[in-house]
Short mmCIF file of C-alpha atoms in Angstrom, two decimals:
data_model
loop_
_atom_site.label_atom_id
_atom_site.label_comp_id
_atom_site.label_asym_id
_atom_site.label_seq_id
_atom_site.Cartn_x
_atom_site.Cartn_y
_atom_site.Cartn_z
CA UNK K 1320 42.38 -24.15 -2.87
CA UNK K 1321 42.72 -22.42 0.46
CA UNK K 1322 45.78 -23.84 2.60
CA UNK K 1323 43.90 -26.24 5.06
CA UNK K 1324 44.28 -25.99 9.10
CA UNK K 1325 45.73 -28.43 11.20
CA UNK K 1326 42.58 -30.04 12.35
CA UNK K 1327 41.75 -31.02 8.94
CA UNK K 1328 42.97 -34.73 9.62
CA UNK K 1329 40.65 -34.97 12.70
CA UNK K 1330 37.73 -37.25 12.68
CA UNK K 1331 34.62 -35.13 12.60
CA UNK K 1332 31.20 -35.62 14.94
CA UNK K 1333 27.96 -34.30 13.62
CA UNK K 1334 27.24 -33.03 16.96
CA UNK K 1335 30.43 -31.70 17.38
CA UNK K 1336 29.77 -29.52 13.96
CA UNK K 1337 26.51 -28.31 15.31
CA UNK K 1338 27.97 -27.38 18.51
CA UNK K 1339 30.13 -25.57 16.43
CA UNK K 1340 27.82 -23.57 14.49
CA UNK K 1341 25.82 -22.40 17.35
CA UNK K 1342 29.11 -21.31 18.94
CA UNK K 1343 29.57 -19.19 15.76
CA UNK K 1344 26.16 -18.96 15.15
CA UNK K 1345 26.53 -16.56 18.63
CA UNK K 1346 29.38 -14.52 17.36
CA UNK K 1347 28.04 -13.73 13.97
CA UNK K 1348 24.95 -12.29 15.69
CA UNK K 1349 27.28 -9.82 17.48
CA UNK K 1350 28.21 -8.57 14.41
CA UNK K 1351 25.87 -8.96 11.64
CA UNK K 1352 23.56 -5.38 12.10
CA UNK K 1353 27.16 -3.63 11.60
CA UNK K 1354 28.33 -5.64 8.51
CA UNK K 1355 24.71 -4.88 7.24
CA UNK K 1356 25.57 -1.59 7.24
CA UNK K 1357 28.59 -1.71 5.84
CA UNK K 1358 27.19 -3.39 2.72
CA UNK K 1359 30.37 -6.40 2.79
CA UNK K 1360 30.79 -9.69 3.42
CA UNK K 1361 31.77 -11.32 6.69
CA UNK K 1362 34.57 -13.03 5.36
CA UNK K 1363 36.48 -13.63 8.80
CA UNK K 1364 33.27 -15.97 9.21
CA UNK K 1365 33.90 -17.82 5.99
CA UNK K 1366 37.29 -18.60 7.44
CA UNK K 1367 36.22 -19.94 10.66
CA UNK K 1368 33.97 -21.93 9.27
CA UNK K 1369 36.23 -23.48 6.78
CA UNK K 1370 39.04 -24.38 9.76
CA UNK K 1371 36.08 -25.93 11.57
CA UNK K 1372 35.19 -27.94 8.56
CA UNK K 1373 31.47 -27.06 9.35
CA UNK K 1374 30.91 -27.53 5.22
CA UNK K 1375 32.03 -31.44 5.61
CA UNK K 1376 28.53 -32.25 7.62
CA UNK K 1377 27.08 -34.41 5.14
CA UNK K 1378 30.28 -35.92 3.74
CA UNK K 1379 30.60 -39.82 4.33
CA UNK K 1380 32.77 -40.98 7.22
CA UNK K 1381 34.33 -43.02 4.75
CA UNK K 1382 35.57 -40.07 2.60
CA UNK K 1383 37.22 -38.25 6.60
CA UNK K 1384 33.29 -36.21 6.80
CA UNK K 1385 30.86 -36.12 9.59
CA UNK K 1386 28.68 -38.37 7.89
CA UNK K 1387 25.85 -36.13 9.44
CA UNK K 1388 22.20 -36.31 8.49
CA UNK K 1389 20.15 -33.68 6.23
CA UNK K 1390 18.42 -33.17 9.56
CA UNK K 1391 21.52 -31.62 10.89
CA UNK K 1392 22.50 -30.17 8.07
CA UNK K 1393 19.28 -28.05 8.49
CA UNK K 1394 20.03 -27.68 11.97
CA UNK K 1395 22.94 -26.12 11.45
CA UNK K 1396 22.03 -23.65 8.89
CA UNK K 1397 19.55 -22.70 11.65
CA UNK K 1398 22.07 -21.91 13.83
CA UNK K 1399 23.91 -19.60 11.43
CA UNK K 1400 21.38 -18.17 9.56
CA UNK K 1401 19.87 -17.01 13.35
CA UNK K 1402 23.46 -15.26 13.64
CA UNK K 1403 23.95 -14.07 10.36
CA UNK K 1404 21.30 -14.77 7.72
CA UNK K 1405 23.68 -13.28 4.61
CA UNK K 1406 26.48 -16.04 5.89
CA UNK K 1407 24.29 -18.94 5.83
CA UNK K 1408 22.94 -18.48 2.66
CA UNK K 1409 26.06 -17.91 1.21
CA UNK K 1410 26.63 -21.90 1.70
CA UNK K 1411 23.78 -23.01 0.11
CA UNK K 1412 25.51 -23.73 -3.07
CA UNK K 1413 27.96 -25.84 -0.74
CA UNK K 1414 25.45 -28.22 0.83
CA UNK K 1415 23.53 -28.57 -2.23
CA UNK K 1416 26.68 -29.23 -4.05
CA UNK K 1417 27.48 -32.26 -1.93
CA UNK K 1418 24.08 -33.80 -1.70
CA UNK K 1419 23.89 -33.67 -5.70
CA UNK K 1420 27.73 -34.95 -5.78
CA UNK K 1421 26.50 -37.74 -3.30
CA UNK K 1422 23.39 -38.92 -5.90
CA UNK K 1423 24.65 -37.49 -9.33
CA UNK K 1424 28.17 -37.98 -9.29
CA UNK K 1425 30.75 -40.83 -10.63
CA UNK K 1426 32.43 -42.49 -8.28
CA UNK K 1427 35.79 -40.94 -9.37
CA UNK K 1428 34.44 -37.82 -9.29
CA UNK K 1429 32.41 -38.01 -5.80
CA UNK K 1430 35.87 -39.16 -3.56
CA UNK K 1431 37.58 -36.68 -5.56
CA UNK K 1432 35.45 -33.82 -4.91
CA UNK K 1433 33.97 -34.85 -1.45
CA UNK K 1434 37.27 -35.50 0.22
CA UNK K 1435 38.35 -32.00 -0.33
CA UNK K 1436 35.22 -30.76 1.03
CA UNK K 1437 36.04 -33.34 4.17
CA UNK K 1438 39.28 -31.11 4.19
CA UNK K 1439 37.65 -27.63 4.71
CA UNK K 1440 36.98 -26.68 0.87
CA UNK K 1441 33.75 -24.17 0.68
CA UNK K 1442 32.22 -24.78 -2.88
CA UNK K 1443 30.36 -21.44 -4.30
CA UNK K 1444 27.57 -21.63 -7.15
CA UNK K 1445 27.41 -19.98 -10.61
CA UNK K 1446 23.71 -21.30 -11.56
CA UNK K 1447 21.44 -18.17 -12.54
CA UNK K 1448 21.52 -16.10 -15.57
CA UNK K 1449 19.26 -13.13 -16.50
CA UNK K 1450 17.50 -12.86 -19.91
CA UNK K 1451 16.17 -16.23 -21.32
CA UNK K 1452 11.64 -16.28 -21.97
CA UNK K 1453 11.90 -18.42 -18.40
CA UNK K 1454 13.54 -18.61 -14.87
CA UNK K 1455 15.94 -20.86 -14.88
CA UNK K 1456 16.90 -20.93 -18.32
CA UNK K 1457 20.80 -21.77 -18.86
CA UNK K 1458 22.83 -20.67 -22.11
CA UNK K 1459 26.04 -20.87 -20.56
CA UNK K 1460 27.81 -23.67 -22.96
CA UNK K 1461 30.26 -26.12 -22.51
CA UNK K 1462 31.69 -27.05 -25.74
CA UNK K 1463 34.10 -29.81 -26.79
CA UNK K 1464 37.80 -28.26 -27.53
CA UNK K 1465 41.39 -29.47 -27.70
CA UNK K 1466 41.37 -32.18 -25.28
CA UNK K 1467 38.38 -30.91 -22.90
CA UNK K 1468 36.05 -27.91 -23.48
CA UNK K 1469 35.58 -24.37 -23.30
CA UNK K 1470 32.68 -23.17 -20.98
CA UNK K 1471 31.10 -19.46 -21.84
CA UNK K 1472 28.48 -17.64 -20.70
CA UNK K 1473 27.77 -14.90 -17.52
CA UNK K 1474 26.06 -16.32 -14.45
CA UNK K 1475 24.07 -13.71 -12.22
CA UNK K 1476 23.32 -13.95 -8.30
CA UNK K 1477 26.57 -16.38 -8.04
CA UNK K 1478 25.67 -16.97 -4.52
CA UNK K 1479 28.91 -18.02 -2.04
CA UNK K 1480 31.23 -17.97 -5.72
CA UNK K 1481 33.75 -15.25 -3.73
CA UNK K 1482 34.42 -17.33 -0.69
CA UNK K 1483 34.38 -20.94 -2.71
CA UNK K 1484 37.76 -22.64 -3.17
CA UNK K 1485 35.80 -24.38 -5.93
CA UNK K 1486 32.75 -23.02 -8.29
CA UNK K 1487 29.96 -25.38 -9.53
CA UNK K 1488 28.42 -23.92 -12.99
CA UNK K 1489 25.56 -25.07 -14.40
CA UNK K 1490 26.10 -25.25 -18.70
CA UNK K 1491 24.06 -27.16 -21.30
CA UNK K 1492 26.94 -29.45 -23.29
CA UNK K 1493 26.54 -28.95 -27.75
CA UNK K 1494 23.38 -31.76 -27.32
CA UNK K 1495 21.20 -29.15 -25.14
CA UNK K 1496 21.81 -31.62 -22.24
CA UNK K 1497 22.27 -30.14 -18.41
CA UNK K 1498 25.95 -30.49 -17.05
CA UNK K 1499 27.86 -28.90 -13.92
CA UNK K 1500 31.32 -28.04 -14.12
CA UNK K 1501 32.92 -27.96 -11.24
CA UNK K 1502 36.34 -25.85 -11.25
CA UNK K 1503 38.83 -24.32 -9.01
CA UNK K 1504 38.34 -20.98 -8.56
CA UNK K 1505 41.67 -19.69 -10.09
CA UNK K 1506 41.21 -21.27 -13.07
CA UNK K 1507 42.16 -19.09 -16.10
CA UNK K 1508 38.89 -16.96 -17.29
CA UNK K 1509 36.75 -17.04 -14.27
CA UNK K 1510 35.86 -13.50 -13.35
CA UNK K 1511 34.27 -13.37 -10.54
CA UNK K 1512 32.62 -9.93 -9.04
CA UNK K 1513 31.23 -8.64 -5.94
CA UNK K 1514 28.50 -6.06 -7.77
CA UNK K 1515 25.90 -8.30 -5.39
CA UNK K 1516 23.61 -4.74 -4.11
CA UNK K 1517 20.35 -6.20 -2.97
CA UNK K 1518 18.02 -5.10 -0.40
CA UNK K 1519 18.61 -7.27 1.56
CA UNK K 1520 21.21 -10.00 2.42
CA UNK K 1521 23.80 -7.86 1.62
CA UNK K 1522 26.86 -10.40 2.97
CA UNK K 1523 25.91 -13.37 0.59
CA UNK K 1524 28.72 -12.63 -1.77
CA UNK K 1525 26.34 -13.12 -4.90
CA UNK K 1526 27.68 -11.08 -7.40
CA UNK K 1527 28.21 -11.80 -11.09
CA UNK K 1528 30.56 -14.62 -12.36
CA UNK K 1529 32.02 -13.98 -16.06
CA UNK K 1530 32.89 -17.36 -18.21
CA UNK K 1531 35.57 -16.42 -20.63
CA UNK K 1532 36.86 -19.38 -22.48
CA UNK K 1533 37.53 -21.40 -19.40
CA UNK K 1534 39.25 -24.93 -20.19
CA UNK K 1535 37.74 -27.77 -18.57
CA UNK K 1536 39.01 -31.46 -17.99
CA UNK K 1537 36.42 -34.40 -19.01
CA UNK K 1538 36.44 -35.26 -14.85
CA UNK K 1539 35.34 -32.20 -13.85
CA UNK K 1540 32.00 -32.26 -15.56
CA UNK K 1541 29.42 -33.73 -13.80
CA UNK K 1542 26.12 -35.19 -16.39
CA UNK K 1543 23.37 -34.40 -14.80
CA UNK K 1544 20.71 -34.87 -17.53
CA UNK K 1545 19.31 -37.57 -15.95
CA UNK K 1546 17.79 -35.93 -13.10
CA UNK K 1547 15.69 -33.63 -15.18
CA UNK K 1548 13.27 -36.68 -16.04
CA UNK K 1549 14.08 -39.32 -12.95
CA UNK K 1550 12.37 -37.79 -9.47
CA UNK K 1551 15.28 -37.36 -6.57
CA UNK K 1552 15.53 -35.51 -3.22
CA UNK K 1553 17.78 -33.10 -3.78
CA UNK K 1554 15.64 -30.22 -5.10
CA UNK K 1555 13.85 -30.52 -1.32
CA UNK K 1556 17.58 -31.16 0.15
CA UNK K 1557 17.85 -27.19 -1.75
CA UNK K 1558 14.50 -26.13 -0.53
CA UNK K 1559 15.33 -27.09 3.09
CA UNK K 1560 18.07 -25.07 3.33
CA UNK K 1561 16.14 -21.97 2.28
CA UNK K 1562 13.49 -22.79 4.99
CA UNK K 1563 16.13 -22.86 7.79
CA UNK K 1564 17.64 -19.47 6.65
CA UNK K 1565 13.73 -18.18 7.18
CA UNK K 1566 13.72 -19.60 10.41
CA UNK K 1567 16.93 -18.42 11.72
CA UNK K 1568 15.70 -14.80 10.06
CA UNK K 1569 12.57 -15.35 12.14
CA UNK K 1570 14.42 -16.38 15.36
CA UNK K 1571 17.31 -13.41 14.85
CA UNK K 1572 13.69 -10.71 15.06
CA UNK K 1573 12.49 -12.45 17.83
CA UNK K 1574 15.49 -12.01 19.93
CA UNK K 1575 15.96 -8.16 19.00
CA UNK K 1576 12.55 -7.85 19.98
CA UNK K 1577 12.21 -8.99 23.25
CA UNK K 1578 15.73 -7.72 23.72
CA UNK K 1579 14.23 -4.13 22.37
CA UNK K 1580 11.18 -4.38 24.84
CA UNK K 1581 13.38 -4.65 27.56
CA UNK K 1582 15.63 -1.94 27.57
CA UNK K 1583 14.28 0.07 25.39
CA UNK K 1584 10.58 0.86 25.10
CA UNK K 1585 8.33 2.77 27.42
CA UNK K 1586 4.66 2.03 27.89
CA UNK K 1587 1.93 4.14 26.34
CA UNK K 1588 0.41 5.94 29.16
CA UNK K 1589 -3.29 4.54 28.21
CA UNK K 1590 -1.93 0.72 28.75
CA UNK K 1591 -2.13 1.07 32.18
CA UNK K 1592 0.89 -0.45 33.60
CA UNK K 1593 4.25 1.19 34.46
CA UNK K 1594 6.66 -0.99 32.18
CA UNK K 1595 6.65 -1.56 29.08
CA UNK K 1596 6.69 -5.25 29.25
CA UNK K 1597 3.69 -5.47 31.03
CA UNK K 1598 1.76 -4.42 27.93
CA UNK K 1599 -0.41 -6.99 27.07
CA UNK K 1600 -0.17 -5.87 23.27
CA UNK K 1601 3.78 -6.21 23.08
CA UNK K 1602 3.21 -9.41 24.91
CA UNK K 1603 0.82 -10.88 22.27
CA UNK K 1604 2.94 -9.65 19.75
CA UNK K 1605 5.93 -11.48 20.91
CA UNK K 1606 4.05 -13.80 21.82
CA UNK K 1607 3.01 -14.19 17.70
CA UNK K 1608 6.42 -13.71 16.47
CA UNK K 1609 7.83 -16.87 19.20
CA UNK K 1610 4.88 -18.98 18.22
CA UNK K 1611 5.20 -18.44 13.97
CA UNK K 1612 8.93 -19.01 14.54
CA UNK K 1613 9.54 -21.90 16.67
CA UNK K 1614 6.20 -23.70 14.74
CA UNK K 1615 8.55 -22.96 11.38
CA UNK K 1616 11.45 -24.60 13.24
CA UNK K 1617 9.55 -27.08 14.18
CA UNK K 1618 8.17 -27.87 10.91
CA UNK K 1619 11.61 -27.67 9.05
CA UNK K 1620 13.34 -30.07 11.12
CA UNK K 1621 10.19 -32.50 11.01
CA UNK K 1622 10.89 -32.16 6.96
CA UNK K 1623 13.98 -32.57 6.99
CA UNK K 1624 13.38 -35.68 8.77
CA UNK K 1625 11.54 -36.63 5.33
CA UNK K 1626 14.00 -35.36 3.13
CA UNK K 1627 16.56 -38.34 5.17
CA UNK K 1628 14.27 -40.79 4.58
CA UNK K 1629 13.97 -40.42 1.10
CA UNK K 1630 17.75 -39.77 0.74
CA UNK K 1631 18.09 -42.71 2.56
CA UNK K 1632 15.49 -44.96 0.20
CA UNK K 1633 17.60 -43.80 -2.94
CA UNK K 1634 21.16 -44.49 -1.59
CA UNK K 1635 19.85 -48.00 -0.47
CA UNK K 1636 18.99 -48.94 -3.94
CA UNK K 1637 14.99 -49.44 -2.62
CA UNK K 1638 11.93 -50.73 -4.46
CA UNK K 1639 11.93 -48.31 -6.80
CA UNK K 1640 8.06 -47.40 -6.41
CA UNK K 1641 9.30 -46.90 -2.55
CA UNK K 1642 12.19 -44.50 -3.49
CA UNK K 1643 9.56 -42.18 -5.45
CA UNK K 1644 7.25 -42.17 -3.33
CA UNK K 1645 9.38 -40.80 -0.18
CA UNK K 1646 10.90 -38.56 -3.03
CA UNK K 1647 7.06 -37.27 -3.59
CA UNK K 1648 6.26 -36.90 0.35
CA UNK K 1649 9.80 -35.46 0.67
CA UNK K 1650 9.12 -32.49 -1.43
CA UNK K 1651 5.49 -32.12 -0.38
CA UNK K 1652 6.36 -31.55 3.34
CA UNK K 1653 9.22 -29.39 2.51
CA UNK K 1654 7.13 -26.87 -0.28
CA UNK K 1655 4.57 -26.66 2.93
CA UNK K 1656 7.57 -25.89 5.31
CA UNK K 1657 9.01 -23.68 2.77
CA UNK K 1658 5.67 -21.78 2.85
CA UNK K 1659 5.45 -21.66 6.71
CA UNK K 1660 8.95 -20.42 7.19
CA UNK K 1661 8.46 -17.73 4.33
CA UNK K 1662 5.49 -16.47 6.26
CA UNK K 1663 7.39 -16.48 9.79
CA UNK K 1664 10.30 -14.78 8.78
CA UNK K 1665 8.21 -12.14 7.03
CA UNK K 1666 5.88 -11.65 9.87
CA UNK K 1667 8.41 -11.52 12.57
CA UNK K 1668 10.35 -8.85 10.53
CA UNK K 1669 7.16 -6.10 10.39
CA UNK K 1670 6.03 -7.23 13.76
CA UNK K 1671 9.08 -6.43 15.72
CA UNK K 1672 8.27 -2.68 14.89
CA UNK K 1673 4.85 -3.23 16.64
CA UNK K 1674 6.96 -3.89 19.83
CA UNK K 1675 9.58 -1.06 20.07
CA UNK K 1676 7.41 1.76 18.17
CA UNK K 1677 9.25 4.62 16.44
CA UNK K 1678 12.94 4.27 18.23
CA UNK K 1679 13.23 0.85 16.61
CA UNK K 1680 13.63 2.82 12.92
CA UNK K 1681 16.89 4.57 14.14
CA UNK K 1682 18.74 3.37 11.11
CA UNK K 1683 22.10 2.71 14.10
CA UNK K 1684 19.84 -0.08 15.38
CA UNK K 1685 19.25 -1.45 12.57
CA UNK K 1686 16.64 -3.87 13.47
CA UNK K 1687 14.93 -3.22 9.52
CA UNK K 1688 17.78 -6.03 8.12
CA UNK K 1689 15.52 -8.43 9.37
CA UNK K 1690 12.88 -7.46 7.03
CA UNK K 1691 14.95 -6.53 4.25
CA UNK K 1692 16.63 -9.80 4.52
CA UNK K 1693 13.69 -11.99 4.66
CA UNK K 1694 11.98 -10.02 2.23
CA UNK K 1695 14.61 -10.34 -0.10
CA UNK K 1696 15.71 -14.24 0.39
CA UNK K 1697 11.74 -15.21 0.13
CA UNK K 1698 11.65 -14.09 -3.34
CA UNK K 1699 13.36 -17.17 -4.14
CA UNK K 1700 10.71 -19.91 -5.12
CA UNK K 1701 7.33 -17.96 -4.91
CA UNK K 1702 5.33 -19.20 -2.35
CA UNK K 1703 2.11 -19.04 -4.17
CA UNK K 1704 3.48 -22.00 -6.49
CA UNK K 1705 4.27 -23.75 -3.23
CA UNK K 1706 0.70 -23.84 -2.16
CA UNK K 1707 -0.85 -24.54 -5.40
CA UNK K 1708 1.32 -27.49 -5.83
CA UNK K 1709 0.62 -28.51 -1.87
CA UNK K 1710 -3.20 -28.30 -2.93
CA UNK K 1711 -2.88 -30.33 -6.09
CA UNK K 1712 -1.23 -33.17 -4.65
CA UNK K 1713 -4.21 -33.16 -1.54
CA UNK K 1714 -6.87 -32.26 -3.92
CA UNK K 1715 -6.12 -34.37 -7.33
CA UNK K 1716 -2.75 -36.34 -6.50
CA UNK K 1717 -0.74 -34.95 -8.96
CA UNK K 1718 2.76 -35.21 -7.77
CA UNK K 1719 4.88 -31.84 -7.42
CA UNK K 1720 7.18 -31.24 -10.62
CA UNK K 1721 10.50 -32.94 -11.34
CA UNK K 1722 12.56 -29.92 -10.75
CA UNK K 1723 15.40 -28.49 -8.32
CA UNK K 1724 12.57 -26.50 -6.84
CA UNK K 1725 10.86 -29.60 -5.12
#
């Protein structure tokens, strides 16, 4: 693991965290159109972030975290994701990680694993594979040898796995039952490699992670079987995250855009007025994109909100009917925010062309990552399956399914 900072023994604040991230949140936005173009990874941002500890939000107080909310969790991704949208996805495996190590993991195995992350440790995921008749189907293996077992397989989109000090792969075990692994990233045969060359969010460091015999130890496997069949919160805990990327896409086009119309456009000589942001059509149309992205931010904290509560109902050992019930509003609220923030980000990255006409394609702007990158981080989780399941649950009450995607 990366040598920790100084500060690591310092009792963290949530709000200190998010004061943090905005701070950062500030800087990355200084620099993100240029590494954008450059195709690489921000790394110098990984490192701040781990010396601020930002990734130790959600860990217990008890365990030297923040003992922050999902709320702020959200909040903070916000904050990033409106500086650099390729840097705050790339933690999405991390804060998924430690809500699923909160409800899924052993005792042991949660102080273990969270007080590292309470330390500065950034965990990276290893989840997705290409091939399979489905999405989401995982042939990565974990089988029993010599002491421990031998994991194999080759994970695509390995989102965060460069900058983690530890990797969390999902495997089936010999019985066809889901596990995570959850490995330091030197471990003998894990090949990671940055061949990540999307359209968009180009920074997220989600290349391809090669399993080659790699030995692991009986308390680094996590069983997670269980919560295929028993409803939980995390999958909307997931979910939320994506939504506040969208947002903080949304609220990055925003800015350029009225930053644009500023210093940058003239008026068209038919408008009628002498500056440009007099024009009552780029004022509507800013107008649109603030309104779509601040409702989305709006909306994602409010279900995030949710997503506490019914994090809240399950760690309290509730009335079980109670627990799955917030579980079921919890994902509800979050597909529909997941579905307004998809539709924000996309809209605000075409209609910040409507504001600065032609001179806002110069590729040394750069202004067309927003698009790109909210085009290309919406494709996770189609929408359209978010509002058919919205409309099933109004229209015939049929819960949304039990899956990491709710």
């Amino acid at each position: 693991m990366t040598t920790l900072n100084k500060h690591a023994a310092e009792v963290l604040h949530p709000h200190q965290l998010l004061a943090a991230s905005h701070e950062i949140g500030i800087w990355l936005a200084t620099e993100a159109a240029q590494w954008d173009l450059a195709g690489e990874p921000n790394l110098a941002a990984f490192d701040r972030i781990r010396t601020l500890r930002l990734g130790a939000m959600r860990v217990p107080r008890s365990l030297g975290g923040a003992g922050g909310r999902i709320r702020d969790v959200t909040a903070m991704i916000i904050a990033l994701a409106r500086g650099d949208s390729s840097v705050a996805q790339a933690l999405l495996p991390h804060f998924v990680f430690v809500e699923r190590t909160l409800l899924m993991a052993t005792p042991a195995q949660a102080a273990d694993l969270l007080a590292q992350v309470a330390s500065g440790a950034l965990v990276g995921g290893a989840s997705a594979e290409r091939g399979g008749k489905f999405r989401g189907e995982v042939r990565t293996l974990l089988a029993a040898s010599e002491g421990g077992y031998r994991l194999n397989g080759i994970k695509q989109y390995s989102t965060g796995a460069l900058i983690g000090d530890l990797i969390k792969v999902l495997a089936v075990d010999e019985a066809g039952d889901s596990v995570l692994a959850v490995l330091p990233v030197g471990r003998a045969g894990i090949v990671r490699h940055n061949d990540w060359n999307g359209l968009g969010q180009r920074g997220t460091v989600s290349g391809t992670t090669e399993l080659q015999n790699v030995y692991v130890e009986e308390h680094e496997v996590m069983r997670v079987a269980r919560w295929q069949t028993e409803r939980h919160h995390t999958g909307a805990a997931s979910q939320i995250i994506h939504s506040a990327i969208e947002v903080g896409i949304a609220l990055a086009a925003l800015e350029d855009a009225a930053s644009w119309a500023r210093r940058g456009v003239r008026p068209v000589k038919e408008s009628g007025v002498q500056r440009a942001q007099d024009d009552p059509y780029i004022l509507q149309t800013l107008g649109q994109i603030s309104a779509q992205a601040h409702a989305a931010e709006a909306f994602v904290l409010h279900a995030a909100e949710r997503i506490d509560a019914a994090a809240d109902a399950r760690y309290g050992a509730g009335d079980p009917a109670i627990v799955e019930k917030l579980a079921i509003d919890a994902s509800i609220i979050t597909a529909e925010a997941k579905a307004i923030s998809t539709e924000a980000a996309l809209f605000a990255g075409q209609a910040l062309f409507d504001v600065g006409g032609a001179s806002t394609t110069l590729r040394s702007h750069n202004f067309d990552r927003h698009w790109r990158n909210a085009r290309t981080h919406t494709t996770h989780d189609p929408v359209a399956y978010k509002y058919r399941v919205i409309g099933d649950y109004n229209l015939n009450g049929e819960p949304p399914p039990i899956s990491y995607g709710y």
